[in-house]
GROMACS .gro file of C-alpha atoms in nm:
model
  290
    1MET     CA    1  -2.537  -0.899   0.738
    2GLU     CA    2  -2.897  -0.872   0.618
    3PRO     CA    3  -2.834  -0.552   0.415
    4ALA     CA    4  -2.540  -0.717   0.242
    5VAL     CA    5  -2.735  -1.029   0.150
    6ARG     CA    6  -3.036  -0.832   0.027
    7SER     CA    7  -2.807  -0.614  -0.183
    8ILE     CA    8  -2.651  -0.919  -0.345
    9LEU     CA    9  -2.989  -1.073  -0.423
   10ALA     CA   10  -3.127  -0.745  -0.559
   11LEU     CA   11  -2.833  -0.701  -0.797
   12GLU     CA   12  -2.751  -1.064  -0.870
   13PRO     CA   13  -3.074  -1.271  -0.855
   14ASP     CA   14  -2.891  -1.576  -0.990
   15PHE     CA   15  -2.599  -1.547  -0.749
   16ASN     CA   16  -2.495  -1.897  -0.638
   17LEU     CA   17  -2.531  -1.854  -0.264
   18GLN     CA   18  -2.438  -2.209  -0.172
   19ALA     CA   19  -2.107  -2.176  -0.357
   20VAL     CA   20  -1.999  -1.941  -0.078
   21ASP     CA   21  -1.813  -2.105   0.210
   22LEU     CA   22  -1.784  -1.801   0.433
   23VAL     CA   23  -1.949  -1.459   0.466
   24ALA     CA   24  -1.777  -1.210   0.695
   25CYS     CA   25  -1.689  -0.846   0.742
   26GLY     CA   26  -1.343  -0.697   0.726
   27SER     CA   27  -1.339  -0.666   1.106
   28THR     CA   28  -1.395  -1.034   1.190
   29ILE     CA   29  -1.161  -1.157   0.917
   30GLY     CA   30  -0.899  -0.903   1.023
   31ASN     CA   31  -0.922  -1.009   1.387
   32LEU     CA   32  -0.855  -1.371   1.297
   33LEU     CA   33  -0.563  -1.271   1.074
   34ARG     CA   34  -0.411  -1.076   1.363
   35PHE     CA   35  -0.465  -1.376   1.592
   36ALA     CA   36  -0.284  -1.599   1.342
   37GLY     CA   37   0.003  -1.351   1.360
   38SER     CA   38  -0.004  -1.345   1.744
   39LEU     CA   39  -0.092  -0.975   1.759
   40GLU     CA   40  -0.252  -0.903   2.097
   41ARG     CA   41  -0.591  -0.754   2.028
   42PRO     CA   42  -0.895  -0.910   2.202
   43PHE     CA   43  -1.209  -0.975   2.000
   44ARG     CA   44  -1.537  -1.160   2.007
   45PHE     CA   45  -1.785  -1.255   1.733
   46ASP     CA   46  -2.062  -1.505   1.663
   47ALA     CA   47  -2.074  -1.764   1.386
   48ASP     CA   48  -2.393  -1.899   1.231
   49LEU     CA   49  -2.449  -2.167   0.967
   50VAL     CA   50  -2.698  -2.091   0.688
   51GLY     CA   51  -2.737  -2.375   0.442
   52ASP     CA   52  -2.376  -2.480   0.389
   53THR     CA   53  -2.237  -2.129   0.441
   54VAL     CA   54  -2.087  -2.000   0.765
   55PHE     CA   55  -2.148  -1.637   0.863
   56PHE     CA   56  -1.921  -1.445   1.099
   57ILE     CA   57  -2.126  -1.183   1.286
   58ARG     CA   58  -1.943  -0.892   1.442
   59LYS     CA   59  -2.024  -0.813   1.806
   60GLU     CA   60  -2.127  -0.448   1.814
   61ARG     CA   61  -2.002  -0.233   2.098
   62SER     CA   62  -2.236  -0.044   2.325
   63PRO     CA   63  -2.359   0.285   2.172
   64LYS     CA   64  -2.279   0.447   2.508
   65GLU     CA   65  -1.911   0.350   2.489
   66THR     CA   66  -1.671   0.640   2.440
   67ILE     CA   67  -1.324   0.647   2.285
   68ASP     CA   68  -1.076   0.819   2.514
   69ASN     CA   69  -0.763   1.008   2.408
   70LEU     CA   70  -0.867   1.020   2.044
   71ARG     CA   71  -0.619   1.226   1.843
   72GLY     CA   72  -0.555   1.308   1.481
   73TYR     CA   73  -0.769   1.380   1.177
   74GLY     CA   74  -0.834   1.032   1.043
   75HIS     CA   75  -1.212   1.068   1.081
   76THR     CA   76  -1.268   1.435   1.001
   77PHE     CA   77  -1.032   1.482   0.705
   78PRO     CA   78  -1.216   1.238   0.474
   79GLU     CA   79  -1.535   1.438   0.529
   80ARG     CA   80  -1.360   1.746   0.388
   81TYR     CA   81  -1.153   1.579   0.120
   82THR     CA   82  -1.421   1.357  -0.035
   83THR     CA   83  -1.766   1.436  -0.172
   84TRP     CA   84  -2.074   1.222  -0.230
   85ASP     CA   85  -2.209   1.182  -0.582
   86SER     CA   86  -2.536   1.370  -0.614
   87ASP     CA   87  -2.751   1.058  -0.649
   88VAL     CA   88  -2.621   0.909  -0.323
   89GLY     CA   89  -2.596   1.231  -0.125
   90GLY     CA   90  -2.691   1.206   0.239
   91SER     CA   91  -2.535   0.864   0.283
   92CYS     CA   92  -2.340   0.800   0.601
   93SER     CA   93  -2.097   0.536   0.470
   94HIS     CA   94  -2.010   0.329   0.166
   95GLN     CA   95  -1.995  -0.047   0.210
   96ARG     CA   96  -1.831  -0.272  -0.046
   97ILE     CA   97  -1.904  -0.641  -0.095
   98ILE     CA   98  -1.642  -0.846  -0.275
   99GLU     CA   99  -1.593  -1.216  -0.333
  100TYR     CA  100  -1.269  -1.402  -0.384
  101ASP     CA  101  -1.107  -1.742  -0.346
  102PHE     CA  102  -0.864  -1.798  -0.061
  103ALA     CA  103  -0.712  -2.139  -0.130
  104ASP     CA  104  -1.017  -2.370  -0.132
  105LEU     CA  105  -1.247  -2.125   0.048
  106HIS     CA  106  -1.486  -1.904  -0.149
  107ILE     CA  107  -1.534  -1.595   0.066
  108VAL     CA  108  -1.767  -1.295   0.054
  109VAL     CA  109  -1.637  -0.995   0.251
  110ARG     CA  110  -1.820  -0.675   0.339
  111SER     CA  111  -1.610  -0.377   0.441
  112GLU     CA  112  -1.627   0.000   0.452
  113CYS     CA  113  -1.421   0.211   0.214
  114ASP     CA  114  -1.340   0.582   0.207
  115GLY     CA  115  -1.424   0.651  -0.156
  116TYR     CA  116  -1.331   0.600  -0.518
  117ILE     CA  117  -1.101   0.777  -0.763
  118LYS     CA  118  -1.304   0.929  -1.042
  119GLN     CA  119  -1.158   0.858  -1.383
  120GLN     CA  120  -1.171   1.143  -1.631
  121GLY     CA  121  -1.388   1.060  -1.930
  122SER     CA  122  -1.465   0.714  -1.798
  123ARG     CA  123  -1.795   0.554  -1.877
  124THR     CA  124  -2.027   0.396  -1.628
  125PRO     CA  125  -1.912   0.037  -1.573
  126PRO     CA  126  -2.152  -0.227  -1.704
  127THR     CA  127  -2.396  -0.378  -1.457
  128LYS     CA  128  -2.359  -0.724  -1.606
  129ARG     CA  129  -2.191  -0.964  -1.372
  130GLU     CA  130  -1.836  -1.059  -1.464
  131ASN     CA  131  -1.698  -1.410  -1.451
  132ALA     CA  132  -1.513  -1.555  -1.153
  133GLN     CA  133  -1.246  -1.341  -0.994
  134SER     CA  134  -0.976  -1.425  -0.745
  135SER     CA  135  -0.693  -1.173  -0.784
  136ILE     CA  136  -0.675  -0.812  -0.676
  137ASP     CA  137  -0.729  -0.687  -1.029
  138GLU     CA  138  -1.030  -0.914  -1.080
  139ALA     CA  139  -1.201  -0.852  -0.747
  140PHE     CA  140  -1.511  -0.641  -0.796
  141ALA     CA  141  -1.781  -0.490  -0.582
  142LYS     CA  142  -2.114  -0.661  -0.548
  143LEU     CA  143  -2.274  -0.356  -0.393
  144GLY     CA  144  -2.348  -0.170  -0.710
  145VAL     CA  145  -2.657   0.031  -0.779
  146GLY     CA  146  -2.908   0.071  -1.056
  147SER     CA  147  -3.205   0.298  -1.110
  148ALA     CA  148  -3.518   0.130  -0.976
  149ALA     CA  149  -3.656   0.102  -0.624
  150ALA     CA  150  -3.747  -0.216  -0.442
  151ILE     CA  151  -3.884  -0.273  -0.093
  152SER     CA  152  -3.915  -0.614   0.069
  153ASP     CA  153  -4.258  -0.708   0.200
  154THR     CA  154  -4.121  -0.863   0.518
  155SER     CA  155  -3.804  -0.667   0.593
  156LYS     CA  156  -3.782  -0.336   0.773
  157LEU     CA  157  -3.503  -0.239   0.538
  158ASP     CA  158  -3.570   0.006   0.258
  159ILE     CA  159  -3.372  -0.097  -0.050
  160ARG     CA  160  -3.308   0.186  -0.294
  161MET     CA  161  -3.107   0.141  -0.610
  162GLN     CA  162  -2.923   0.461  -0.697
  163GLY     CA  163  -2.594   0.563  -0.849
  164VAL     CA  164  -2.363   0.339  -1.050
  165LYS     CA  165  -2.128   0.051  -0.985
  166ARG     CA  166  -1.767   0.145  -0.927
  167PRO     CA  167  -1.495  -0.104  -1.019
  168GLN     CA  168  -1.274  -0.222  -0.738
  169ASP     CA  169  -0.961  -0.075  -0.898
  170GLN     CA  170  -1.097   0.276  -0.829
  171ILE     CA  171  -1.157   0.220  -0.457
  172PHE     CA  172  -0.928   0.379  -0.199
  173ASP     CA  173  -0.852   0.372   0.173
  174LEU     CA  174  -0.752   0.721   0.287
  175LYS     CA  175  -0.477   0.769   0.546
  176THR     CA  176  -0.349   1.078   0.726
  177GLN     CA  177  -0.010   1.136   0.886
  178ARG     CA  178   0.159   1.412   1.084
  179GLU     CA  179   0.431   1.598   0.896
  180LEU     CA  180   0.790   1.482   0.954
  181SER     CA  181   0.672   1.138   1.067
  182ILE     CA  182   0.702   0.834   0.844
  183PHE     CA  183   0.391   0.640   0.752
  184ASP     CA  184   0.442   0.266   0.788
  185MET     CA  185   0.261   0.104   0.496
  186GLU     CA  186   0.333  -0.239   0.644
  187GLU     CA  187   0.083  -0.171   0.921
  188ILE     CA  188  -0.213  -0.146   0.685
  189LEU     CA  189  -0.119  -0.409   0.425
  190PRO     CA  190  -0.301  -0.692   0.611
  191ARG     CA  191  -0.624  -0.489   0.606
  192ILE     CA  192  -0.568  -0.397   0.241
  193TRP     CA  193  -0.512  -0.764   0.162
  194VAL     CA  194  -0.839  -0.864   0.332
  195ASN     CA  195  -1.059  -0.609   0.155
  196GLN     CA  196  -0.858  -0.597  -0.170
  197THR     CA  197  -0.835  -0.217  -0.178
  198PRO     CA  198  -0.580  -0.116  -0.443
  199ASN     CA  199  -0.534   0.258  -0.375
  200VAL     CA  200  -0.410   0.446  -0.067
  201PRO     CA  201  -0.412   0.829  -0.071
  202LEU     CA  202  -0.175   0.952   0.201
  203ALA     CA  203  -0.221   1.308   0.330
  204TYR     CA  204   0.044   1.473   0.549
  205HIS     CA  205  -0.052   1.763   0.773
  206LYS     CA  206   0.110   2.025   0.994
  207PHE     CA  207  -0.113   2.112   1.289
  208GLY     CA  208  -0.418   2.017   1.085
  209LEU     CA  209  -0.318   2.197   0.764
  210PHE     CA  210  -0.301   1.931   0.494
  211ASP     CA  211  -0.102   1.902   0.176
  212LYS     CA  212  -0.270   1.742  -0.123
  213PRO     CA  213  -0.284   1.364  -0.072
  214GLN     CA  214  -0.045   1.154  -0.275
  215ILE     CA  215  -0.222   0.849  -0.417
  216SER     CA  216  -0.031   0.522  -0.420
  217ASN     CA  217  -0.139   0.211  -0.606
  218VAL     CA  218  -0.048  -0.062  -0.359
  219LYS     CA  219  -0.141  -0.374  -0.554
  220GLN     CA  220   0.221  -0.475  -0.602
  221LYS     CA  221   0.300  -0.408  -0.236
  222VAL     CA  222   0.007  -0.630  -0.136
  223LEU     CA  223   0.131  -0.912  -0.358
  224GLU     CA  224   0.481  -0.878  -0.210
  225TRP     CA  225   0.333  -0.881   0.141
  226GLN     CA  226   0.142  -1.195   0.048
  227GLU     CA  227   0.461  -1.369  -0.066
  228ARG     CA  228   0.651  -1.266   0.247
  229ASN     CA  229   0.371  -1.386   0.472
  230ALA     CA  230   0.297  -1.721   0.308
  231THR     CA  231   0.342  -1.904   0.639
  232LEU     CA  232   0.110  -1.665   0.821
  233LEU     CA  233  -0.156  -1.697   0.551
  234SER     CA  234  -0.126  -2.075   0.561
  235LYS     CA  235  -0.195  -2.067   0.937
  236PHE     CA  236  -0.480  -1.824   0.874
  237HIS     CA  237  -0.635  -2.055   0.616
  238VAL     CA  238  -0.616  -2.353   0.853
  239LEU     CA  239  -0.778  -2.139   1.124
  240LEU     CA  240  -1.069  -2.037   0.902
  241LYS     CA  241  -1.122  -2.395   0.788
  242ARG     CA  242  -1.119  -2.521   1.146
  243ILE     CA  243  -1.376  -2.266   1.264
  244VAL     CA  244  -1.601  -2.348   0.969
  245GLU     CA  245  -1.575  -2.719   1.055
  246ILE     CA  246  -1.656  -2.657   1.422
  247VAL     CA  247  -1.964  -2.453   1.335
  248LYS     CA  248  -2.090  -2.725   1.102
  249ASP     CA  249  -2.023  -2.998   1.359
  250SER     CA  250  -2.184  -2.814   1.652
  251ASP     CA  251  -2.529  -2.918   1.776
  252ASP     CA  252  -2.717  -2.603   1.676
  253HIS     CA  253  -2.460  -2.474   1.422
  254ARG     CA  254  -2.409  -2.152   1.617
  255VAL     CA  255  -2.100  -2.067   1.822
  256GLU     CA  256  -1.915  -1.774   1.975
  257VAL     CA  257  -1.550  -1.714   1.887
  258SER     CA  258  -1.339  -1.506   2.126
  259TRP     CA  259  -0.983  -1.425   2.225
  260ASP     CA  260  -0.865  -1.222   2.524
  261GLY     CA  261  -0.533  -1.135   2.363
  262LYS     CA  262  -0.344  -1.422   2.523
  263GLY     CA  263  -0.353  -1.799   2.509
  264PRO     CA  264  -0.571  -2.008   2.278
  265LEU     CA  265  -0.869  -1.903   2.072
  266ARG     CA  266  -1.198  -1.994   2.240
  267VAL     CA  267  -1.490  -2.139   2.045
  268THR     CA  268  -1.794  -2.193   2.269
  269LYS     CA  269  -2.168  -2.234   2.251
  270GLN     CA  270  -2.361  -1.910   2.234
  271ILE     CA  271  -2.475  -1.842   2.590
  272ARG     CA  272  -2.750  -1.607   2.485
  273LYS     CA  273  -2.961  -1.736   2.200
  274GLY     CA  274  -3.025  -1.421   2.006
  275ASN     CA  275  -3.169  -1.376   1.660
  276ARG     CA  276  -3.026  -1.563   1.364
  277VAL     CA  277  -2.790  -1.381   1.131
  278LEU     CA  278  -3.071  -1.347   0.873
  279PRO     CA  279  -3.450  -1.324   0.903
  280THR     CA  280  -3.652  -1.639   0.835
  281GLU     CA  281  -3.742  -1.530   0.483
  282LEU     CA  282  -3.376  -1.496   0.381
  283LEU     CA  283  -3.277  -1.817   0.556
  284GLN     CA  284  -3.531  -1.998   0.340
  285LYS     CA  285  -3.426  -1.814   0.025
  286TRP     CA  286  -3.062  -1.904   0.087
  287ASP     CA  287  -3.160  -2.271   0.092
  288ASP     CA  288  -3.390  -2.239  -0.210
  289LEU     CA  289  -3.127  -2.066  -0.425
  290GLY     CA  290  -2.848  -2.295  -0.317
   0.00000   0.00000   0.00000
């Protein structure tokens, strides 16, 4: 989470950090949404309190772990279909940071996206921060870029400002599908809802030979999914609120959240006391700017 926080502070020095109730990635939020819907998929993550803000920290898998029986072109096709802008060439991924209101929770979510749709004749979006946003149309990326370079004195991270900000309505999540099979949009709508991605290019292939992707704007589908799943989202909201409360009420304000795919969600003390979610310098800055 350190890169995300440093990016926010570099681009938005006056960002009201303490107005944020929860900072998480698409993975941890998505896991809890699936749990609320009783979808059996085990997960584990840590939670840490900084100031009055709770951070969900994804548990990384071992770098030696392999994925067996991997099929399809979901990872390789985007490398061929998309290109990096010249000023950000050599990057390995693009991470978006958005903020939105979910009932009474103000949430910042970091997630990876596949790219953006370049608008013909469009101008570079302004770098000035917009006012509050809560809907899909109004959600915007915090991870923009400018033209200067900045390196923290205490962090090992190298912060480089390059490229331009891209509005959220240009962002897409690319999907591939075998020819003659039907792509079920319902399967990805929860993820799209979490990270507020409005566009889904769908590319069909026959033995690896792809047709040109058809781009769908799914904002209306997401809103319809939201209406149909009001009960689920209500349970999800209660779940998030409860975890936030438990973290704040715990002795050291740090817990582990896990689910084995069955039974109740487990919230326990962290057995191994690792590093905090942010380095000491940022922990202090979070309090100072709050």
